[in-house]
Short mmCIF file of C-alpha atoms in Angstrom, two decimals:
data_model
loop_
_atom_site.label_atom_id
_atom_site.label_comp_id
_atom_site.label_asym_id
_atom_site.label_seq_id
_atom_site.Cartn_x
_atom_site.Cartn_y
_atom_site.Cartn_z
CA UNK A 1 93.75 25.76 -56.31
CA UNK A 2 97.03 24.05 -55.33
CA UNK A 3 98.93 24.56 -52.13
CA UNK A 4 101.42 27.43 -52.14
CA UNK A 5 104.32 25.45 -50.75
CA UNK A 6 106.65 28.42 -50.58
CA UNK A 7 104.24 30.32 -48.39
CA UNK A 8 103.59 27.23 -46.25
CA UNK A 9 107.32 26.74 -45.77
CA UNK A 10 107.68 30.36 -44.69
CA UNK A 11 104.90 29.93 -42.14
CA UNK A 12 106.53 26.77 -40.82
CA UNK A 13 109.87 28.54 -40.43
CA UNK A 14 108.23 31.28 -38.42
CA UNK A 15 107.12 28.68 -35.89
CA UNK A 16 110.70 27.66 -35.20
CA UNK A 17 112.56 29.82 -32.60
CA UNK A 18 115.75 31.48 -33.79
CA UNK A 19 118.93 29.68 -32.77
CA UNK A 20 120.66 33.03 -32.32
CA UNK A 21 119.48 35.33 -29.53
CA UNK A 22 119.80 39.01 -30.43
CA UNK A 23 121.29 41.12 -27.66
CA UNK A 24 118.88 43.15 -25.52
CA UNK A 25 117.50 46.31 -27.06
CA UNK A 26 119.68 49.40 -26.65
CA UNK A 27 118.75 51.63 -23.74
CA UNK A 28 117.49 54.35 -26.10
CA UNK A 29 114.78 51.97 -27.33
CA UNK A 30 114.00 50.67 -23.87
CA UNK A 31 113.44 54.26 -22.73
CA UNK A 32 110.70 54.84 -25.31
CA UNK A 33 107.26 55.23 -23.76
CA UNK A 34 104.31 53.23 -24.99
CA UNK A 35 103.12 54.87 -28.20
CA UNK A 36 99.88 56.55 -27.16
CA UNK A 37 98.12 56.61 -30.52
CA UNK A 38 99.01 53.01 -31.42
CA UNK A 39 97.48 51.91 -28.12
CA UNK A 40 94.44 54.15 -28.64
CA UNK A 41 93.79 52.78 -32.12
CA UNK A 42 94.04 49.26 -30.73
CA UNK A 43 91.46 49.93 -28.01
CA UNK A 44 89.08 51.57 -30.48
CA UNK A 45 89.42 48.70 -32.97
CA UNK A 46 88.72 46.15 -30.23
CA UNK A 47 85.62 48.08 -29.11
CA UNK A 48 84.39 48.45 -32.69
CA UNK A 49 84.52 44.66 -33.10
CA UNK A 50 82.13 44.14 -30.19
CA UNK A 51 78.39 43.78 -30.75
CA UNK A 52 76.38 46.96 -30.64
CA UNK A 53 75.60 50.07 -32.67
CA UNK A 54 78.35 51.25 -35.04
CA UNK A 55 81.06 52.98 -33.06
CA UNK A 56 81.52 56.75 -33.51
CA UNK A 57 85.24 57.54 -33.59
CA UNK A 58 86.15 61.04 -32.40
CA UNK A 59 89.53 59.98 -31.10
CA UNK A 60 91.87 60.30 -34.05
CA UNK A 61 93.26 63.52 -35.52
CA UNK A 62 93.38 62.57 -39.18
CA UNK A 63 92.13 65.16 -41.72
CA UNK A 64 88.93 63.85 -43.28
CA UNK A 65 89.42 65.80 -46.51
CA UNK A 66 92.50 65.53 -48.67
CA UNK A 67 94.33 68.31 -50.49
CA UNK A 68 92.68 70.47 -53.16
CA UNK A 69 92.65 69.16 -56.73
CA UNK A 70 95.39 71.46 -58.01
CA UNK A 71 97.82 70.05 -55.43
CA UNK A 72 97.12 66.46 -56.47
CA UNK A 73 97.48 67.48 -60.11
CA UNK A 74 100.85 69.08 -59.40
CA UNK A 75 102.03 65.78 -57.90
CA UNK A 76 100.74 63.81 -60.91
CA UNK A 77 102.24 66.16 -63.48
CA UNK A 78 105.61 66.21 -61.75
CA UNK A 79 105.69 62.41 -61.43
CA UNK A 80 105.23 62.09 -65.22
CA UNK A 81 108.60 63.77 -65.75
CA UNK A 82 111.18 60.98 -66.18
CA UNK A 83 113.86 63.25 -64.78
CA UNK A 84 112.40 63.35 -61.25
CA UNK A 85 112.74 59.65 -60.50
CA UNK A 86 115.99 59.86 -58.64
CA UNK A 87 117.18 61.20 -55.32
CA UNK A 88 116.13 64.77 -54.67
CA UNK A 89 118.64 67.08 -52.98
CA UNK A 90 119.01 65.95 -49.38
CA UNK A 91 118.38 69.44 -48.05
CA UNK A 92 115.40 70.05 -50.32
CA UNK A 93 114.78 71.96 -53.53
CA UNK A 94 115.58 75.65 -53.32
CA UNK A 95 112.14 76.44 -54.79
CA UNK A 96 110.41 74.58 -51.97
CA UNK A 97 112.23 76.53 -49.30
CA UNK A 98 111.62 79.78 -51.16
CA UNK A 99 107.88 79.02 -51.19
CA UNK A 100 107.77 78.49 -47.43
CA UNK A 101 109.81 81.67 -46.87
CA UNK A 102 107.31 83.58 -49.02
CA UNK A 103 104.43 82.20 -47.00
CA UNK A 104 106.06 83.24 -43.74
CA UNK A 105 106.48 86.75 -45.12
CA UNK A 106 103.02 87.10 -46.65
CA UNK A 107 100.85 85.31 -44.06
CA UNK A 108 102.74 85.48 -40.77
CA UNK A 109 104.74 88.69 -41.21
CA UNK A 110 108.09 86.97 -40.68
CA UNK A 111 111.19 87.34 -42.87
CA UNK A 112 113.34 84.21 -43.12
CA UNK A 113 116.30 83.32 -45.31
CA UNK A 114 115.24 80.27 -47.34
CA UNK A 115 118.83 79.04 -47.60
CA UNK A 116 119.89 79.21 -43.96
CA UNK A 117 116.67 79.49 -41.92
CA UNK A 118 114.48 76.81 -43.51
CA UNK A 119 115.01 73.05 -43.22
CA UNK A 120 112.84 70.55 -45.06
CA UNK A 121 111.80 67.52 -42.99
CA UNK A 122 109.52 64.50 -43.59
CA UNK A 123 106.75 65.81 -41.35
CA UNK A 124 106.79 67.47 -37.96
CA UNK A 125 106.60 64.16 -36.09
CA UNK A 126 110.11 63.56 -37.43
CA UNK A 127 111.03 67.10 -36.39
CA UNK A 128 109.93 66.43 -32.81
CA UNK A 129 112.58 63.74 -32.51
CA UNK A 130 115.27 65.44 -34.59
CA UNK A 131 115.03 68.66 -32.60
CA UNK A 132 115.37 66.78 -29.31
CA UNK A 133 118.47 65.04 -30.69
CA UNK A 134 119.81 68.37 -31.96
CA UNK A 135 119.29 70.34 -28.75
CA UNK A 136 119.73 67.86 -25.89
CA UNK A 137 122.71 65.88 -24.63
CA UNK A 138 122.38 62.83 -22.39
CA UNK A 139 121.07 63.97 -19.01
CA UNK A 140 119.81 67.35 -20.20
CA UNK A 141 116.22 68.42 -19.52
CA UNK A 142 113.58 68.88 -22.20
CA UNK A 143 110.80 71.10 -20.84
CA UNK A 144 107.28 70.29 -22.03
CA UNK A 145 103.95 72.04 -21.51
CA UNK A 146 101.49 70.00 -19.48
CA UNK A 147 99.19 68.91 -21.12
CA UNK A 148 101.42 68.09 -24.11
CA UNK A 149 101.31 66.23 -27.41
CA UNK A 150 101.99 62.56 -26.51
CA UNK A 151 104.89 62.10 -28.94
CA UNK A 152 107.09 64.75 -27.29
CA UNK A 153 108.50 62.34 -24.67
CA UNK A 154 109.69 60.04 -27.47
CA UNK A 155 112.23 62.63 -28.61
CA UNK A 156 113.46 63.09 -25.06
CA UNK A 157 113.81 59.32 -24.61
CA UNK A 158 115.89 58.87 -27.75
CA UNK A 159 118.10 61.82 -26.83
CA UNK A 160 118.60 60.48 -23.29
CA UNK A 161 117.09 63.67 -21.87
CA UNK A 162 115.02 64.06 -18.74
CA UNK A 163 111.52 65.49 -19.02
CA UNK A 164 110.42 68.54 -17.09
CA UNK A 165 107.01 70.18 -17.31
CA UNK A 166 105.52 73.62 -17.05
CA UNK A 167 101.82 73.58 -16.22
CA UNK A 168 99.24 75.12 -18.52
CA UNK A 169 96.80 76.80 -16.15
CA UNK A 170 93.15 76.27 -17.17
CA UNK A 171 91.93 79.10 -14.95
CA UNK A 172 94.25 81.46 -16.82
CA UNK A 173 93.41 80.46 -20.39
CA UNK A 174 95.84 77.53 -20.37
CA UNK A 175 98.69 79.99 -19.97
CA UNK A 176 102.13 78.79 -18.78
CA UNK A 177 104.11 80.77 -16.22
CA UNK A 178 107.37 80.79 -18.18
CA UNK A 179 109.02 83.39 -15.97
CA UNK A 180 108.99 80.78 -13.21
CA UNK A 181 109.87 77.84 -15.47
CA UNK A 182 113.08 75.93 -14.62
CA UNK A 183 116.26 75.79 -16.68
CA UNK A 184 116.37 73.29 -19.50
CA UNK A 185 118.21 72.63 -22.75
CA UNK A 186 115.02 73.22 -24.70
CA UNK A 187 111.39 74.18 -24.24
CA UNK A 188 108.62 72.85 -26.49
CA UNK A 189 105.47 74.94 -26.98
CA UNK A 190 102.44 74.11 -29.08
CA UNK A 191 99.87 76.72 -30.25
CA UNK A 192 97.14 76.40 -31.23
CA UNK A 193 97.47 73.72 -28.60
CA UNK A 194 97.05 70.02 -29.17
CA UNK A 195 95.28 68.92 -27.01
CA UNK A 196 94.03 72.09 -25.29
CA UNK A 197 92.72 73.71 -28.51
CA UNK A 198 93.60 77.25 -27.36
CA UNK A 199 95.63 79.88 -29.16
CA UNK A 200 98.68 81.34 -27.48
CA UNK A 201 97.61 83.44 -24.48
CA UNK A 202 98.92 87.03 -24.48
CA UNK A 203 102.62 87.35 -23.63
CA UNK A 204 103.24 83.60 -23.90
CA UNK A 205 105.65 83.89 -26.83
CA UNK A 206 107.38 86.91 -25.30
CA UNK A 207 107.69 84.91 -22.08
CA UNK A 208 109.32 82.08 -24.01
CA UNK A 209 111.94 84.48 -25.40
CA UNK A 210 112.63 85.77 -21.89
CA UNK A 211 112.94 82.19 -20.63
CA UNK A 212 115.47 81.36 -23.35
CA UNK A 213 117.59 84.42 -22.61
CA UNK A 214 117.54 83.69 -18.88
CA UNK A 215 118.39 79.99 -19.15
CA UNK A 216 120.34 79.68 -22.40
CA UNK A 217 117.85 77.07 -23.60
CA UNK A 218 116.26 76.91 -27.04
CA UNK A 219 112.55 77.31 -27.83
CA UNK A 220 110.74 74.97 -30.22
CA UNK A 221 107.25 76.01 -31.27
CA UNK A 222 105.17 73.23 -32.80
CA UNK A 223 102.84 75.18 -35.09
CA UNK A 224 101.15 72.31 -36.92
CA UNK A 225 97.71 73.95 -36.49
CA UNK A 226 98.80 77.56 -36.95
CA UNK A 227 96.29 78.25 -39.75
CA UNK A 228 93.30 76.57 -38.10
CA UNK A 229 91.96 79.31 -35.85
CA UNK A 230 88.39 80.44 -35.26
CA UNK A 231 86.18 83.40 -34.41
CA UNK A 232 88.07 85.97 -36.48
CA UNK A 233 91.52 85.17 -35.11
CA UNK A 234 94.56 85.49 -37.38
CA UNK A 235 97.31 82.85 -37.54
CA UNK A 236 100.15 83.77 -35.17
CA UNK A 237 103.75 82.64 -35.57
CA UNK A 238 106.14 82.47 -32.64
CA UNK A 239 108.82 83.84 -34.98
CA UNK A 240 106.92 87.13 -35.26
CA UNK A 241 107.81 87.81 -31.61
CA UNK A 242 110.81 90.14 -31.20
CA UNK A 243 113.94 88.08 -30.49
CA UNK A 244 112.33 84.74 -31.36
CA UNK A 245 114.69 83.85 -34.20
CA UNK A 246 117.63 84.48 -31.88
CA UNK A 247 116.45 81.77 -29.48
CA UNK A 248 114.41 79.21 -31.36
CA UNK A 249 112.59 77.67 -34.28
CA UNK A 250 109.09 76.80 -35.38
CA UNK A 251 107.88 73.53 -36.88
CA UNK A 252 105.23 73.79 -39.57
CA UNK A 253 103.53 71.08 -41.57
CA UNK A 254 101.50 70.73 -44.76
CA UNK A 255 99.28 68.10 -43.12
CA UNK A 256 96.65 70.13 -41.32
CA UNK A 257 96.43 73.31 -43.40
CA UNK A 258 96.15 71.51 -46.73
CA UNK A 259 94.96 68.01 -45.84
CA UNK A 260 98.31 66.53 -46.88
CA UNK A 261 98.52 64.10 -43.96
CA UNK A 262 100.70 61.15 -44.91
CA UNK A 263 102.57 63.09 -47.60
CA UNK A 264 105.36 63.52 -45.03
CA UNK A 265 106.54 67.05 -45.67
CA UNK A 266 107.14 69.80 -43.17
CA UNK A 267 109.64 72.46 -42.17
CA UNK A 268 111.81 73.70 -39.34
CA UNK A 269 112.03 77.48 -39.65
CA UNK A 270 114.00 80.06 -37.69
CA UNK A 271 117.34 80.10 -35.90
CA UNK A 272 120.07 79.34 -38.46
CA UNK A 273 122.24 77.27 -36.09
CA UNK A 274 119.34 75.00 -35.13
CA UNK A 275 118.26 74.71 -38.76
CA UNK A 276 121.81 73.68 -39.68
CA UNK A 277 121.75 70.97 -37.00
CA UNK A 278 118.58 69.54 -38.55
CA UNK A 279 120.18 69.67 -41.99
CA UNK A 280 123.26 67.89 -40.61
CA UNK A 281 121.12 65.10 -39.17
CA UNK A 282 119.31 64.76 -42.48
CA UNK A 283 122.61 64.67 -44.38
CA UNK A 284 123.40 61.48 -42.49
CA UNK A 285 119.99 59.86 -42.09
CA UNK A 286 117.72 60.84 -45.01
CA UNK A 287 117.96 61.12 -48.77
CA UNK A 288 115.65 64.03 -49.45
CA UNK A 289 111.91 64.15 -50.12
CA UNK A 290 110.52 62.94 -53.45
CA UNK A 291 110.61 65.87 -55.88
CA UNK A 292 106.95 65.53 -57.02
CA UNK A 293 105.87 65.82 -53.38
CA UNK A 294 107.85 69.05 -53.22
CA UNK A 295 106.19 70.22 -56.44
CA UNK A 296 102.81 69.61 -54.83
CA UNK A 297 103.98 71.48 -51.72
CA UNK A 298 104.89 74.49 -53.84
CA UNK A 299 101.51 74.33 -55.58
CA UNK A 300 99.73 74.28 -52.21
CA UNK A 301 101.72 77.19 -50.82
CA UNK A 302 101.52 79.38 -53.90
CA UNK A 303 98.12 78.38 -55.34
CA UNK A 304 94.54 79.24 -54.38
CA UNK A 305 93.89 79.24 -50.64
CA UNK A 306 90.12 78.76 -50.74
CA UNK A 307 90.37 75.24 -49.33
CA UNK A 308 92.05 76.51 -46.16
CA UNK A 309 89.15 78.85 -45.36
CA UNK A 310 86.66 76.08 -46.16
CA UNK A 311 88.43 73.72 -43.75
CA UNK A 312 88.43 76.27 -40.96
CA UNK A 313 84.72 77.02 -41.47
CA UNK A 314 83.85 73.31 -41.38
CA UNK A 315 85.73 72.72 -38.13
CA UNK A 316 84.17 75.79 -36.49
CA UNK A 317 80.71 74.60 -37.51
CA UNK A 318 81.33 71.13 -36.04
CA UNK A 319 82.70 72.65 -32.84
CA UNK A 320 79.43 74.53 -32.44
CA UNK A 321 77.42 71.32 -32.89
CA UNK A 322 79.33 69.74 -29.98
CA UNK A 323 78.93 72.85 -27.82
CA UNK A 324 75.19 73.07 -28.50
CA UNK A 325 74.66 69.39 -27.67
CA UNK A 326 76.45 69.70 -24.33
CA UNK A 327 74.78 73.04 -23.49
CA UNK A 328 78.03 74.41 -22.10
CA UNK A 329 81.14 76.14 -23.44
CA UNK A 330 83.83 73.90 -24.87
CA UNK A 331 87.51 74.71 -25.21
CA UNK A 332 88.21 75.24 -28.91
CA UNK A 333 89.86 78.41 -30.22
CA UNK A 334 91.84 76.56 -32.88
CA UNK A 335 93.02 73.14 -34.16
CA UNK A 336 90.46 70.53 -35.21
CA UNK A 337 90.01 69.32 -31.65
CA UNK A 338 87.76 70.06 -28.71
CA UNK A 339 89.30 69.78 -25.23
CA UNK A 340 86.50 68.66 -22.97
CA UNK A 341 86.33 68.29 -19.19
CA UNK A 342 84.43 65.10 -18.41
CA UNK A 343 81.81 65.30 -15.67
CA UNK A 344 82.36 63.34 -12.48
CA UNK A 345 81.37 59.74 -13.01
CA UNK A 346 82.14 59.67 -16.74
CA UNK A 347 85.41 58.41 -18.20
CA UNK A 348 86.78 58.05 -21.70
CA UNK A 349 86.63 54.27 -21.24
CA UNK A 350 82.95 54.42 -20.32
CA UNK A 351 82.26 56.58 -23.38
CA UNK A 352 83.91 53.93 -25.51
CA UNK A 353 82.43 50.79 -24.01
CA UNK A 354 79.01 51.96 -22.81
CA UNK A 355 78.12 54.76 -25.21
CA UNK A 356 80.04 53.61 -28.32
CA UNK A 357 81.87 56.89 -28.87
CA UNK A 358 85.66 56.99 -28.94
CA UNK A 359 87.62 59.98 -27.64
CA UNK A 360 91.29 60.41 -26.78
CA UNK A 361 91.67 60.09 -22.98
CA UNK A 362 93.28 63.15 -21.45
CA UNK A 363 95.61 61.09 -19.25
CA UNK A 364 97.76 60.37 -22.30
CA UNK A 365 98.55 64.06 -22.71
CA UNK A 366 100.37 64.45 -19.40
CA UNK A 367 99.50 64.56 -15.69
CA UNK A 368 97.21 67.58 -16.08
CA UNK A 369 95.11 65.77 -18.68
CA UNK A 370 93.39 63.58 -16.10
CA UNK A 371 89.63 64.11 -16.20
CA UNK A 372 89.70 65.57 -19.70
CA UNK A 373 89.22 64.16 -23.19
CA UNK A 374 90.19 65.30 -26.68
CA UNK A 375 87.52 65.11 -29.37
CA UNK A 376 88.34 65.29 -33.07
CA UNK A 377 86.41 67.50 -35.48
CA UNK A 378 88.23 66.01 -38.47
CA UNK A 379 85.35 63.72 -39.34
CA UNK A 380 82.20 64.03 -41.44
CA UNK A 381 79.29 66.26 -40.38
CA UNK A 382 77.17 63.13 -39.94
CA UNK A 383 79.75 61.60 -37.61
CA UNK A 384 79.87 64.80 -35.54
CA UNK A 385 76.09 64.86 -35.22
CA UNK A 386 75.92 61.22 -34.10
CA UNK A 387 78.83 61.76 -31.73
CA UNK A 388 77.25 64.88 -30.25
CA UNK A 389 74.01 62.99 -29.63
CA UNK A 390 75.80 60.19 -27.80
CA UNK A 391 77.87 62.62 -25.75
CA UNK A 392 74.70 64.44 -24.77
CA UNK A 393 73.16 61.17 -23.63
CA UNK A 394 76.27 60.20 -21.69
CA UNK A 395 76.45 63.55 -19.91
CA UNK A 396 72.75 63.37 -19.07
CA UNK A 397 73.12 59.84 -17.69
CA UNK A 398 75.74 60.84 -15.09
CA UNK A 399 73.83 64.01 -14.20
CA UNK A 400 70.62 62.08 -13.47
#
């Protein structure tokens, strides 16, 4: 095989420093924190490359099972239509927003106007940033629960907002005292909680409405795991709380309920003014979501729901395997995570390097996460069993 001179020339050019120095990064980029999950994946990959038994990865929240067959078929069938291969409406197809409004009515008991109270977004991770930009001016405060999802500070950084926290109290069911929470431009909540894996404690949503009325701030409820609840619980929407639509919105995603991670489709639902701000941002920064992906979204929302119940049952079963191995209660009322207090003498790093099991260190989820770890249930049953065995051994080693 001959030398690919074009490729070699490209490699050679890369070795030569640029003559032109680009100006320093804008402050908004310099403010960004280190991306927690990128760093975590790097540490896990480095550990996996070391000699030893195959590493068991319980650190990443990535659904192990994709969407049901009828959803994939809806995507395929729609993509075969020559007419869909152009830009979809920037604000989304009306049918897509009508399908999410129907779901909110039928499943969560919430009436929303699909035209004015539903915004289509490319996943809730995008929504985290767009809502911070839509609700916060430079110097405002964005109030986060502590522990929190590690990507929340990114939105604050890009908006130029300061971060405040309201503690989730483990001795009170990870309940925040919102009546004592400080003023802020916006408050983010997250139930079922990632990472704490609890459903909203009683009065939490009502407390958020009171907070908003007292402070003039907006409430954002990140409901990515709303349908993944255990032990006979029903999904609970923040918007079902009296007054909620007057003060805030809810983010909801297709990723966790239907295994559509990576399809990049989600919604901001609720307060019409906030929804319009998201639509305005998207008017200027996005060109809609591919119509066949929206067709698949409609099929998921309106089609058979058996796969959702099967997912929930699988996660609950795996949670019980972890709990049985550790011979102690674990925190897991919903989501596909377990929030686990590590015993004294055991760290997430030691689990990774000494016991070959990866977890997400609690420190990355805010100051209150120290001493805790998040374990993923979104893996195979075999992986859970091997992980539970290694956790059991690690716990026993520090107890000896």
